Amino acid sequence: MKMKIAVFSPRAMLDRVKKVVPVDKELDFMFFPYVSLKEMIHLVEKAYVCDIFFFTEQVSYLYVKSKVEKKEPPCIHLPLDEYMLLTTLCLLKKNNKQVWKRISIDVCNDKPVYKVFSELHLQDNDIYLLQTKESMLHHLQPIIDYHEKLWEEGKIDYVVTSFEEVKDTLKQKNIPVQKMHTPTLNMEMAMEEVKQVVKLQDYQANTTQVVIGYIQLKSKEAKVQSFDSNEQLKKIIHEFAQENHACVITNKHNHMMLFGTNALLAYIRQHYRDFPLLHVIERRSQLPVAIAFGIGLTANTAKENAKAALKACLDTQESKCFLVNENKVMIGPIGETKTFDTSKLYQALIHKARLNNEISYNFIQFITLRNNEPFSSNDFASHYQVTKRSAERTINKLLSGKVIKVAGEEKPYVRGRPRKLFNLNI
């Protein structure tokens, strides 16, 4: 599945940006050019299917920062740095040798400017610096007025601005102005950062997880029994492990332990509603069975999670199977079908969430396969092999239609904010 990268760029810069975009069959770059910052709100909404947002200007990122932070896509932008400012000043000097003497500049971050001025010994020149606040991004007139007033008072000969709209307005007033130049090197470095973020997301998606399982027999008094004298049951467990690329060991108490990775985990997820191993062992042993699985990036984490699942299994005298995932979320009982009204759910999907037939049937299948367990947007995206952005769009419709509700949250095991968990609300 290709990773989709949204590129937000001023229309005037678009051709330069496209030249530095890497050719990679695993990456799909989608371009969203704009003339006015006001277009950014609509463009961000339009880019909902994208996994990474790349802003070629700091001002465009700051304009929608509060909005994109809620959506949680990784965001990369090109901030003002010393090289960018030096390149801009060199271009000015090329056209006007005296331009450095009397200029006004607007920037979002003034630290690089002071560093450059100090290095070039420009502190004593008539240079006026306006550090723009985020509130100014939505109302550019105060920035325009600032430069225009200095020009009318005869204090400056040139303006350097971070905004395309400010540049266009001042040009109409016949005020000499240039927009801050973005060097190609800065764009290339930002593209390298994009590729690093893609690698990190691939790592998170494809990291092999360790699965550890405990299989124990219980007497009617819920005391743990061993497999010591039952070779037939041992054979059943070994065959199960072999089919799912796992291995089996017997601990010092003659209890069976499974060690596996993604293949075993995939099998468990496909059998939330009916876990055959649980019923086969129960039928052959004529005793209640405890099967507990733990998942983690390391064996120690998986083992601790398996112990937590085992405790839940042993709290009753009946046969139980539980799983504790890498985020400490308890799933189960596995192998016990949780019923729900599929007809009622379908009607809600069509009329309340306003989903089409295909997506509605897919969602019912997803809930059925997961045995109506709480799910995250990542679970949905992984199951249907779609981007997280696409999954979140569907989930937002389900929330708006009150078909699902927030059931809690799970803490990501690599990095990032806690992910919301959802379950049916009908």
Short mmCIF file of C-alpha atoms in Angstrom, two decimals:
data_model
loop_
_atom_site.label_atom_id
_atom_site.label_comp_id
_atom_site.label_asym_id
_atom_site.label_seq_id
_atom_site.Cartn_x
_atom_site.Cartn_y
_atom_site.Cartn_z
CA MET A 1 0.00 0.00 0.00
CA LYS A 2 1.43 3.35 -1.08
CA MET A 3 1.97 6.08 1.48
CA LYS A 4 0.14 9.25 0.41
CA ILE A 5 1.88 12.59 1.02
CA ALA A 6 -0.06 15.85 0.71
CA VAL A 7 2.11 18.72 -0.53
CA PHE A 8 0.74 22.20 0.21
CA SER A 9 2.57 24.80 -1.85
CA PRO A 10 2.00 28.31 -3.21
CA ARG A 11 1.04 28.01 -6.85
CA ALA A 12 4.04 30.16 -7.80
CA MET A 13 6.40 27.60 -6.16
CA LEU A 14 4.74 24.45 -7.44
CA ASP A 15 7.04 23.77 -10.41
CA ARG A 16 10.14 24.10 -8.22
CA VAL A 17 8.64 21.80 -5.60
CA LYS A 18 7.81 19.10 -8.15
CA LYS A 19 11.44 19.02 -9.28
CA VAL A 20 12.66 17.94 -5.83
CA VAL A 21 9.97 15.30 -5.23
CA PRO A 22 11.69 11.89 -5.11
CA VAL A 23 10.66 9.17 -7.55
CA ASP A 24 9.56 6.30 -5.32
CA LYS A 25 6.99 3.65 -6.21
CA GLU A 26 6.03 3.37 -2.53
CA LEU A 27 5.18 7.09 -2.27
CA ASP A 28 2.23 8.89 -3.82
CA PHE A 29 2.58 12.69 -3.77
CA MET A 30 -0.63 14.69 -4.05
CA PHE A 31 -0.25 18.43 -4.71
CA PHE A 32 -2.51 21.10 -3.25
CA PRO A 33 -1.50 24.51 -4.65
CA TYR A 34 -2.92 27.73 -3.24
CA VAL A 35 -2.79 31.47 -3.85
CA SER A 36 -4.39 32.70 -0.65
CA LEU A 37 -3.86 31.29 2.85
CA LYS A 38 -7.64 31.23 3.23
CA GLU A 39 -7.69 28.31 0.79
CA MET A 40 -5.75 26.17 3.27
CA ILE A 41 -8.79 25.18 5.34
CA HIS A 42 -10.51 23.69 2.32
CA LEU A 43 -7.31 22.04 1.05
CA VAL A 44 -6.60 20.33 4.37
CA GLU A 45 -10.12 18.88 4.34
CA LYS A 46 -9.59 17.77 0.76
CA ALA A 47 -6.38 15.96 1.77
CA TYR A 48 -8.14 13.71 4.30
CA VAL A 49 -6.92 10.54 2.53
CA CYS A 50 -3.24 11.48 2.95
CA ASP A 51 -0.94 10.01 5.59
CA ILE A 52 1.59 12.86 5.83
CA PHE A 53 1.18 16.62 5.37
CA PHE A 54 4.11 18.57 3.89
CA PHE A 55 3.94 22.38 3.91
CA THR A 56 6.47 24.25 1.78
CA GLU A 57 5.83 27.42 3.81
CA GLN A 58 5.86 27.92 7.56
CA VAL A 59 2.99 30.43 7.35
CA SER A 60 0.63 27.94 5.68
CA TYR A 61 1.38 25.36 8.35
CA LEU A 62 0.78 27.85 11.17
CA TYR A 63 -2.46 28.95 9.51
CA VAL A 64 -3.98 25.46 9.88
CA LYS A 65 -1.89 24.19 12.79
CA SER A 66 -4.76 23.90 15.28
CA LYS A 67 -6.86 22.05 12.71
CA VAL A 68 -4.26 19.51 11.57
CA GLU A 69 -3.13 18.78 15.14
CA LYS A 70 -6.63 17.43 15.84
CA LYS A 71 -6.36 15.13 12.82
CA GLU A 72 -2.96 13.88 13.99
CA PRO A 73 -1.17 13.35 10.65
CA PRO A 74 2.61 13.81 10.80
CA CYS A 75 3.27 17.39 9.60
CA ILE A 76 6.50 18.69 8.08
CA HIS A 77 7.05 22.31 7.15
CA LEU A 78 9.86 24.56 5.96
CA PRO A 79 10.70 27.09 8.71
CA LEU A 80 12.72 30.24 8.18
CA ASP A 81 16.42 29.59 8.72
CA GLU A 82 19.66 31.52 8.24
CA TYR A 83 20.31 30.06 4.79
CA MET A 84 16.86 31.06 3.57
CA LEU A 85 17.34 34.63 4.77
CA LEU A 86 20.88 34.91 3.39
CA THR A 87 19.72 33.66 -0.01
CA THR A 88 16.94 36.24 -0.03
CA LEU A 89 19.34 39.08 0.90
CA CYS A 90 21.81 38.01 -1.77
CA LEU A 91 19.07 38.10 -4.40
CA LEU A 92 18.15 41.60 -3.23
CA LYS A 93 21.71 42.83 -3.33
CA LYS A 94 22.12 41.46 -6.82
CA ASN A 95 19.40 43.86 -7.98
CA ASN A 96 20.10 46.77 -5.65
CA LYS A 97 23.42 47.30 -3.88
CA GLN A 98 21.96 49.71 -1.32
CA VAL A 99 18.88 47.64 -0.48
CA TRP A 100 20.31 46.25 2.76
CA LYS A 101 20.56 49.71 4.27
CA ARG A 102 16.83 50.46 4.61
CA ILE A 103 14.45 47.51 4.56
CA SER A 104 11.52 46.13 6.54
CA ILE A 105 11.02 42.40 7.08
CA ASP A 106 8.13 40.34 8.44
CA VAL A 107 8.88 36.85 9.79
CA CYS A 108 7.24 34.29 12.09
CA ASN A 109 10.52 33.66 13.92
CA ASP A 110 13.01 36.48 14.46
CA LYS A 111 15.92 34.42 15.86
CA PRO A 112 17.49 33.52 12.46
CA VAL A 113 17.19 37.18 11.43
CA TYR A 114 19.15 38.47 14.42
CA LYS A 115 21.83 35.81 13.87
CA VAL A 116 22.29 36.86 10.24
CA PHE A 117 22.29 40.58 11.07
CA SER A 118 24.94 40.00 13.71
CA GLU A 119 27.09 37.96 11.34
CA LEU A 120 26.85 40.60 8.59
CA HIS A 121 27.21 43.54 11.01
CA LEU A 122 23.87 45.01 9.95
CA GLN A 123 22.64 45.96 13.43
CA ASP A 124 23.23 49.68 12.82
CA ASN A 125 21.39 49.75 9.50
CA ASP A 126 17.82 51.04 9.20
CA ILE A 127 16.23 47.60 9.22
CA TYR A 128 12.75 47.20 10.63
CA LEU A 129 11.66 43.77 11.81
CA LEU A 130 8.07 42.66 12.41
CA GLN A 131 7.59 39.31 14.11
CA THR A 132 4.14 38.18 13.07
CA LYS A 133 1.83 36.57 15.59
CA GLU A 134 -0.37 33.63 14.65
CA SER A 135 -3.45 35.84 14.96
CA MET A 136 -2.07 38.04 12.15
CA LEU A 137 -2.08 35.11 9.73
CA HIS A 138 -5.86 35.31 9.45
CA HIS A 139 -5.86 39.10 9.05
CA LEU A 140 -2.91 40.27 6.95
CA GLN A 141 -3.91 43.93 6.80
CA PRO A 142 -1.85 44.94 9.90
CA ILE A 143 1.25 43.49 8.21
CA ILE A 144 0.51 45.41 5.02
CA ASP A 145 -0.10 48.61 7.02
CA TYR A 146 3.19 48.17 8.89
CA HIS A 147 5.27 48.11 5.70
CA GLU A 148 3.21 50.77 3.93
CA LYS A 149 3.57 53.22 6.82
CA LEU A 150 7.36 52.83 6.86
CA TRP A 151 7.43 53.39 3.09
CA GLU A 152 5.26 56.49 3.25
CA GLU A 153 7.41 57.92 6.05
CA GLY A 154 10.47 57.47 3.82
CA LYS A 155 12.20 55.11 6.26
CA ILE A 156 12.68 52.14 3.92
CA ASP A 157 13.61 51.42 0.33
CA TYR A 158 12.47 47.80 0.17
CA VAL A 159 10.21 45.21 1.82
CA VAL A 160 10.87 41.51 2.40
CA THR A 161 7.71 39.57 3.28
CA SER A 162 6.82 35.98 4.12
CA PHE A 163 3.39 36.27 2.48
CA GLU A 164 2.47 36.05 -1.18
CA GLU A 165 -0.67 38.13 -0.57
CA VAL A 166 1.30 40.90 1.17
CA LYS A 167 3.73 40.97 -1.75
CA ASP A 168 0.92 41.27 -4.30
CA THR A 169 -0.82 44.05 -2.37
CA LEU A 170 2.36 46.12 -1.90
CA LYS A 171 3.25 45.70 -5.57
CA GLN A 172 -0.11 47.20 -6.50
CA LYS A 173 0.83 50.19 -4.36
CA ASN A 174 4.17 50.46 -6.23
CA ILE A 175 6.18 49.61 -3.12
CA PRO A 176 9.37 47.60 -3.93
CA VAL A 177 8.88 44.18 -2.37
CA GLN A 178 10.19 40.65 -2.55
CA LYS A 179 8.86 37.48 -1.00
CA MET A 180 11.20 35.43 1.18
CA HIS A 181 12.97 32.98 -1.13
CA THR A 182 12.95 29.25 -0.38
CA PRO A 183 16.23 27.68 -1.56
CA THR A 184 16.13 24.34 -3.34
CA LEU A 185 18.45 22.90 -0.69
CA ASN A 186 15.87 23.57 2.02
CA MET A 187 13.21 21.77 0.03
CA GLU A 188 15.50 18.80 -0.60
CA MET A 189 16.29 18.52 3.11
CA ALA A 190 12.58 18.64 3.93
CA MET A 191 11.92 15.85 1.42
CA GLU A 192 14.54 13.75 3.21
CA GLU A 193 12.62 14.35 6.42
CA VAL A 194 9.44 13.18 4.68
CA LYS A 195 11.17 9.93 3.69
CA GLN A 196 12.37 9.40 7.27
CA VAL A 197 8.81 9.81 8.59
CA VAL A 198 7.61 7.29 5.99
CA LYS A 199 10.23 4.80 7.17
CA LEU A 200 9.17 5.29 10.77
CA GLN A 201 5.51 4.68 9.90
CA ASP A 202 6.46 1.57 7.94
CA TYR A 203 8.38 0.37 10.99
CA GLN A 204 5.38 0.92 13.23
CA ALA A 205 3.10 -0.91 10.82
CA ASN A 206 5.39 -3.86 10.12
CA THR A 207 7.22 -4.38 13.40
CA THR A 208 7.10 -8.05 14.35
CA GLN A 209 5.18 -8.58 17.56
CA VAL A 210 5.84 -11.38 20.02
CA VAL A 211 2.90 -13.53 21.09
CA ILE A 212 3.10 -15.68 24.22
CA GLY A 213 0.28 -18.01 25.22
CA TYR A 214 -0.47 -20.02 28.35
CA ILE A 215 -2.64 -23.15 28.08
CA GLN A 216 -3.79 -24.65 31.36
CA LEU A 217 -6.43 -27.15 32.48
CA LYS A 218 -8.60 -26.41 35.50
CA SER A 219 -10.36 -28.75 37.85
CA LYS A 220 -13.91 -28.06 38.90
CA GLU A 221 -12.46 -26.14 41.86
CA ALA A 222 -10.54 -23.98 39.35
CA LYS A 223 -7.20 -25.45 40.43
CA VAL A 224 -4.67 -25.72 37.64
CA GLN A 225 -3.98 -29.19 36.26
CA SER A 226 -1.03 -30.33 34.14
CA PHE A 227 -0.84 -32.00 30.73
CA ASP A 228 1.65 -34.53 32.09
CA SER A 229 -0.39 -37.67 31.40
CA ASN A 230 -2.34 -36.61 28.34
CA GLU A 231 -0.23 -37.17 25.23
CA GLN A 232 -3.22 -36.67 22.93
CA LEU A 233 -3.74 -33.12 24.15
CA LYS A 234 -0.04 -32.38 23.79
CA LYS A 235 -0.21 -33.56 20.20
CA ILE A 236 -3.20 -31.28 19.48
CA ILE A 237 -1.35 -28.26 20.86
CA HIS A 238 1.85 -29.06 18.95
CA GLU A 239 -0.10 -29.42 15.69
CA PHE A 240 -1.83 -26.08 16.35
CA ALA A 241 1.56 -24.43 16.96
CA GLN A 242 3.07 -25.91 13.81
CA GLU A 243 0.16 -24.69 11.67
CA ASN A 244 0.64 -21.14 13.01
CA HIS A 245 4.46 -21.00 12.93
CA ALA A 246 4.76 -21.09 16.72
CA CYS A 247 6.70 -23.28 19.10
CA VAL A 248 5.63 -25.04 22.30
CA ILE A 249 7.44 -25.58 25.59
CA THR A 250 6.36 -27.17 28.85
CA ASN A 251 7.33 -25.19 31.95
CA LYS A 252 8.39 -26.63 35.30
CA HIS A 253 4.73 -27.03 36.34
CA ASN A 254 3.99 -29.06 33.19
CA HIS A 255 1.89 -26.23 31.77
CA MET A 256 2.02 -25.58 28.04
CA MET A 257 3.36 -22.30 26.65
CA LEU A 258 3.16 -21.04 23.07
CA PHE A 259 5.68 -18.68 21.46
CA GLY A 260 4.78 -17.09 18.14
CA THR A 261 4.77 -13.89 16.12
CA ASN A 262 2.56 -12.31 13.47
CA ALA A 263 1.22 -15.60 12.02
CA LEU A 264 -0.16 -16.70 15.39
CA LEU A 265 -1.55 -13.23 16.04
CA ALA A 266 -3.33 -13.24 12.66
CA TYR A 267 -4.97 -16.59 13.51
CA ILE A 268 -6.21 -15.31 16.87
CA ARG A 269 -7.72 -12.20 15.29
CA GLN A 270 -9.50 -14.31 12.68
CA HIS A 271 -11.11 -16.47 15.37
CA TYR A 272 -12.39 -13.99 17.93
CA ARG A 273 -15.90 -15.47 17.58
CA ASP A 274 -14.97 -19.15 17.63
CA PHE A 275 -11.58 -20.27 18.93
CA PRO A 276 -11.43 -23.99 17.95
CA LEU A 277 -8.44 -24.88 20.16
CA LEU A 278 -10.35 -23.91 23.31
CA HIS A 279 -13.29 -26.18 22.50
CA VAL A 280 -11.17 -29.12 21.29
CA ILE A 281 -9.07 -29.20 24.48
CA GLU A 282 -12.17 -28.81 26.66
CA ARG A 283 -13.94 -31.67 24.87
CA ARG A 284 -10.96 -34.04 24.97
CA SER A 285 -9.94 -33.32 28.57
CA GLN A 286 -13.46 -33.03 30.01
CA LEU A 287 -12.10 -30.15 32.08
CA PRO A 288 -12.40 -26.37 31.90
CA VAL A 289 -9.54 -24.74 29.96
CA ALA A 290 -7.66 -21.46 30.39
CA ILE A 291 -5.97 -20.10 27.26
CA ALA A 292 -4.31 -16.72 27.67
CA PHE A 293 -2.37 -14.70 25.11
CA GLY A 294 -0.15 -11.66 25.57
CA ILE A 295 1.28 -9.45 22.81
CA GLY A 296 4.33 -7.18 22.96
CA LEU A 297 7.35 -5.92 21.06
CA THR A 298 9.55 -7.92 23.44
CA ALA A 299 9.18 -11.35 25.01
CA ASN A 300 9.09 -9.85 28.52
CA THR A 301 6.24 -7.49 27.63
CA ALA A 302 4.30 -10.29 25.92
CA LYS A 303 4.81 -12.53 28.95
CA GLU A 304 3.54 -9.90 31.39
CA ASN A 305 0.48 -9.32 29.20
CA ALA A 306 -0.14 -13.07 28.96
CA LYS A 307 -0.07 -13.33 32.76
CA ALA A 308 -2.69 -10.58 32.99
CA ALA A 309 -4.86 -12.47 30.51
CA LEU A 310 -4.34 -15.71 32.42
CA LYS A 311 -5.53 -14.09 35.65
CA ALA A 312 -8.78 -13.16 33.91
CA CYS A 313 -9.13 -16.76 32.65
CA LEU A 314 -8.62 -18.23 36.12
CA ASP A 315 -11.13 -15.94 37.80
CA THR A 316 -13.95 -18.30 36.78
CA GLN A 317 -14.44 -22.06 36.80
CA GLU A 318 -15.49 -22.09 33.14
CA SER A 319 -13.35 -22.41 30.04
CA LYS A 320 -12.10 -18.96 29.04
CA CYS A 321 -9.71 -17.41 26.54
CA PHE A 322 -8.48 -13.83 26.86
CA LEU A 323 -5.88 -11.72 25.07
CA VAL A 324 -4.06 -8.65 26.37
CA ASN A 325 -2.61 -6.66 23.50
CA GLU A 326 0.51 -4.51 23.28
CA ASN A 327 -1.45 -1.54 24.62
CA LYS A 328 -2.62 -3.38 27.78
CA VAL A 329 -6.18 -3.67 26.42
CA MET A 330 -8.03 -6.85 27.46
CA ILE A 331 -9.87 -8.57 24.60
CA GLY A 332 -12.31 -11.38 25.19
CA PRO A 333 -13.62 -13.76 26.13
CA ILE A 334 -12.37 -15.10 22.79
CA GLY A 335 -14.37 -17.97 21.31
CA GLU A 336 -17.70 -16.74 22.66
CA THR A 337 -19.87 -15.18 19.98
CA LYS A 338 -21.17 -11.73 20.83
CA THR A 339 -24.39 -11.19 18.93
CA PHE A 340 -25.76 -7.92 17.61
CA ASP A 341 -28.65 -6.96 15.36
CA THR A 342 -27.09 -6.81 11.88
CA SER A 343 -30.33 -5.55 10.29
CA LYS A 344 -30.60 -2.67 12.77
CA LEU A 345 -26.91 -1.88 12.29
CA TYR A 346 -27.28 -1.86 8.50
CA GLN A 347 -30.22 0.58 8.68
CA ALA A 348 -28.19 2.87 10.96
CA LEU A 349 -25.19 2.78 8.62
CA ILE A 350 -27.31 3.72 5.62
CA HIS A 351 -29.64 6.30 7.16
CA LYS A 352 -27.70 7.76 10.11
CA ALA A 353 -24.05 7.55 9.03
CA ARG A 354 -25.01 7.89 5.34
CA LEU A 355 -22.58 5.23 4.16
CA ASN A 356 -23.04 3.46 0.84
CA ASN A 357 -23.97 -0.23 0.58
CA GLU A 358 -20.44 -1.50 0.03
CA ILE A 359 -18.91 0.33 3.00
CA SER A 360 -21.89 -0.65 5.19
CA TYR A 361 -21.52 -4.36 4.41
CA ASN A 362 -17.75 -4.10 4.93
CA PHE A 363 -18.24 -2.50 8.33
CA ILE A 364 -20.69 -5.20 9.44
CA GLN A 365 -18.16 -7.83 8.33
CA PHE A 366 -15.43 -6.01 10.27
CA ILE A 367 -17.51 -5.91 13.48
CA THR A 368 -18.48 -9.56 13.04
CA LEU A 369 -14.91 -10.76 12.56
CA ARG A 370 -13.76 -8.79 15.61
CA ASN A 371 -16.65 -10.28 17.62
CA ASN A 372 -17.89 -6.79 18.45
CA GLU A 373 -14.71 -5.98 20.38
CA PRO A 374 -13.63 -2.30 20.73
CA PHE A 375 -11.56 -1.12 17.76
CA SER A 376 -9.33 1.77 16.75
CA SER A 377 -8.97 3.58 13.42
CA ASN A 378 -5.70 1.67 13.00
CA ASP A 379 -7.55 -1.66 13.32
CA PHE A 380 -10.02 -0.55 10.65
CA ALA A 381 -7.28 0.70 8.30
CA SER A 382 -5.23 -2.46 8.76
CA HIS A 383 -8.17 -4.80 8.15
CA TYR A 384 -9.24 -3.13 4.89
CA GLN A 385 -5.77 -2.10 3.72
CA VAL A 386 -6.69 1.57 3.46
CA THR A 387 -4.88 4.63 4.75
CA LYS A 388 -5.49 5.82 8.29
CA ARG A 389 -6.93 9.05 6.86
CA SER A 390 -9.53 7.11 4.87
CA ALA A 391 -10.41 4.99 7.91
CA GLU A 392 -10.81 8.08 10.08
CA ARG A 393 -13.16 9.64 7.55
CA THR A 394 -15.48 6.63 7.82
CA ILE A 395 -15.20 6.61 11.62
CA ASN A 396 -16.10 10.31 11.79
CA LYS A 397 -19.28 9.58 9.82
CA LEU A 398 -20.11 6.74 12.20
CA LEU A 399 -19.59 9.02 15.18
CA SER A 400 -21.68 11.82 13.64
CA GLY A 401 -24.49 9.34 13.00
CA LYS A 402 -24.13 7.98 16.56
CA VAL A 403 -23.66 4.47 15.18
CA ILE A 404 -20.54 4.06 17.32
CA LYS A 405 -19.27 5.74 20.47
CA VAL A 406 -15.91 6.25 22.14
CA ALA A 407 -15.23 3.31 24.44
CA GLY A 408 -11.85 4.39 25.83
CA GLU A 409 -8.33 4.72 24.52
CA GLU A 410 -5.17 2.70 24.12
CA LYS A 411 -1.61 3.94 24.46
CA PRO A 412 0.52 3.37 21.32
CA TYR A 413 3.42 1.01 22.00
CA VAL A 414 5.96 2.87 19.82
CA ARG A 415 5.13 6.57 19.95
CA GLY A 416 2.32 9.05 19.58
CA ARG A 417 -0.82 10.09 21.36
CA PRO A 418 -3.30 7.61 22.89
CA ARG A 419 -5.62 6.20 20.24
CA LYS A 420 -9.37 6.30 20.77
CA LEU A 421 -11.24 3.01 20.94
CA PHE A 422 -14.80 2.66 19.62
CA ASN A 423 -17.68 0.22 19.89
CA LEU A 424 -21.25 0.00 18.66
CA ASN A 425 -23.81 2.41 20.04
CA ILE A 426 -26.94 0.54 18.94
#
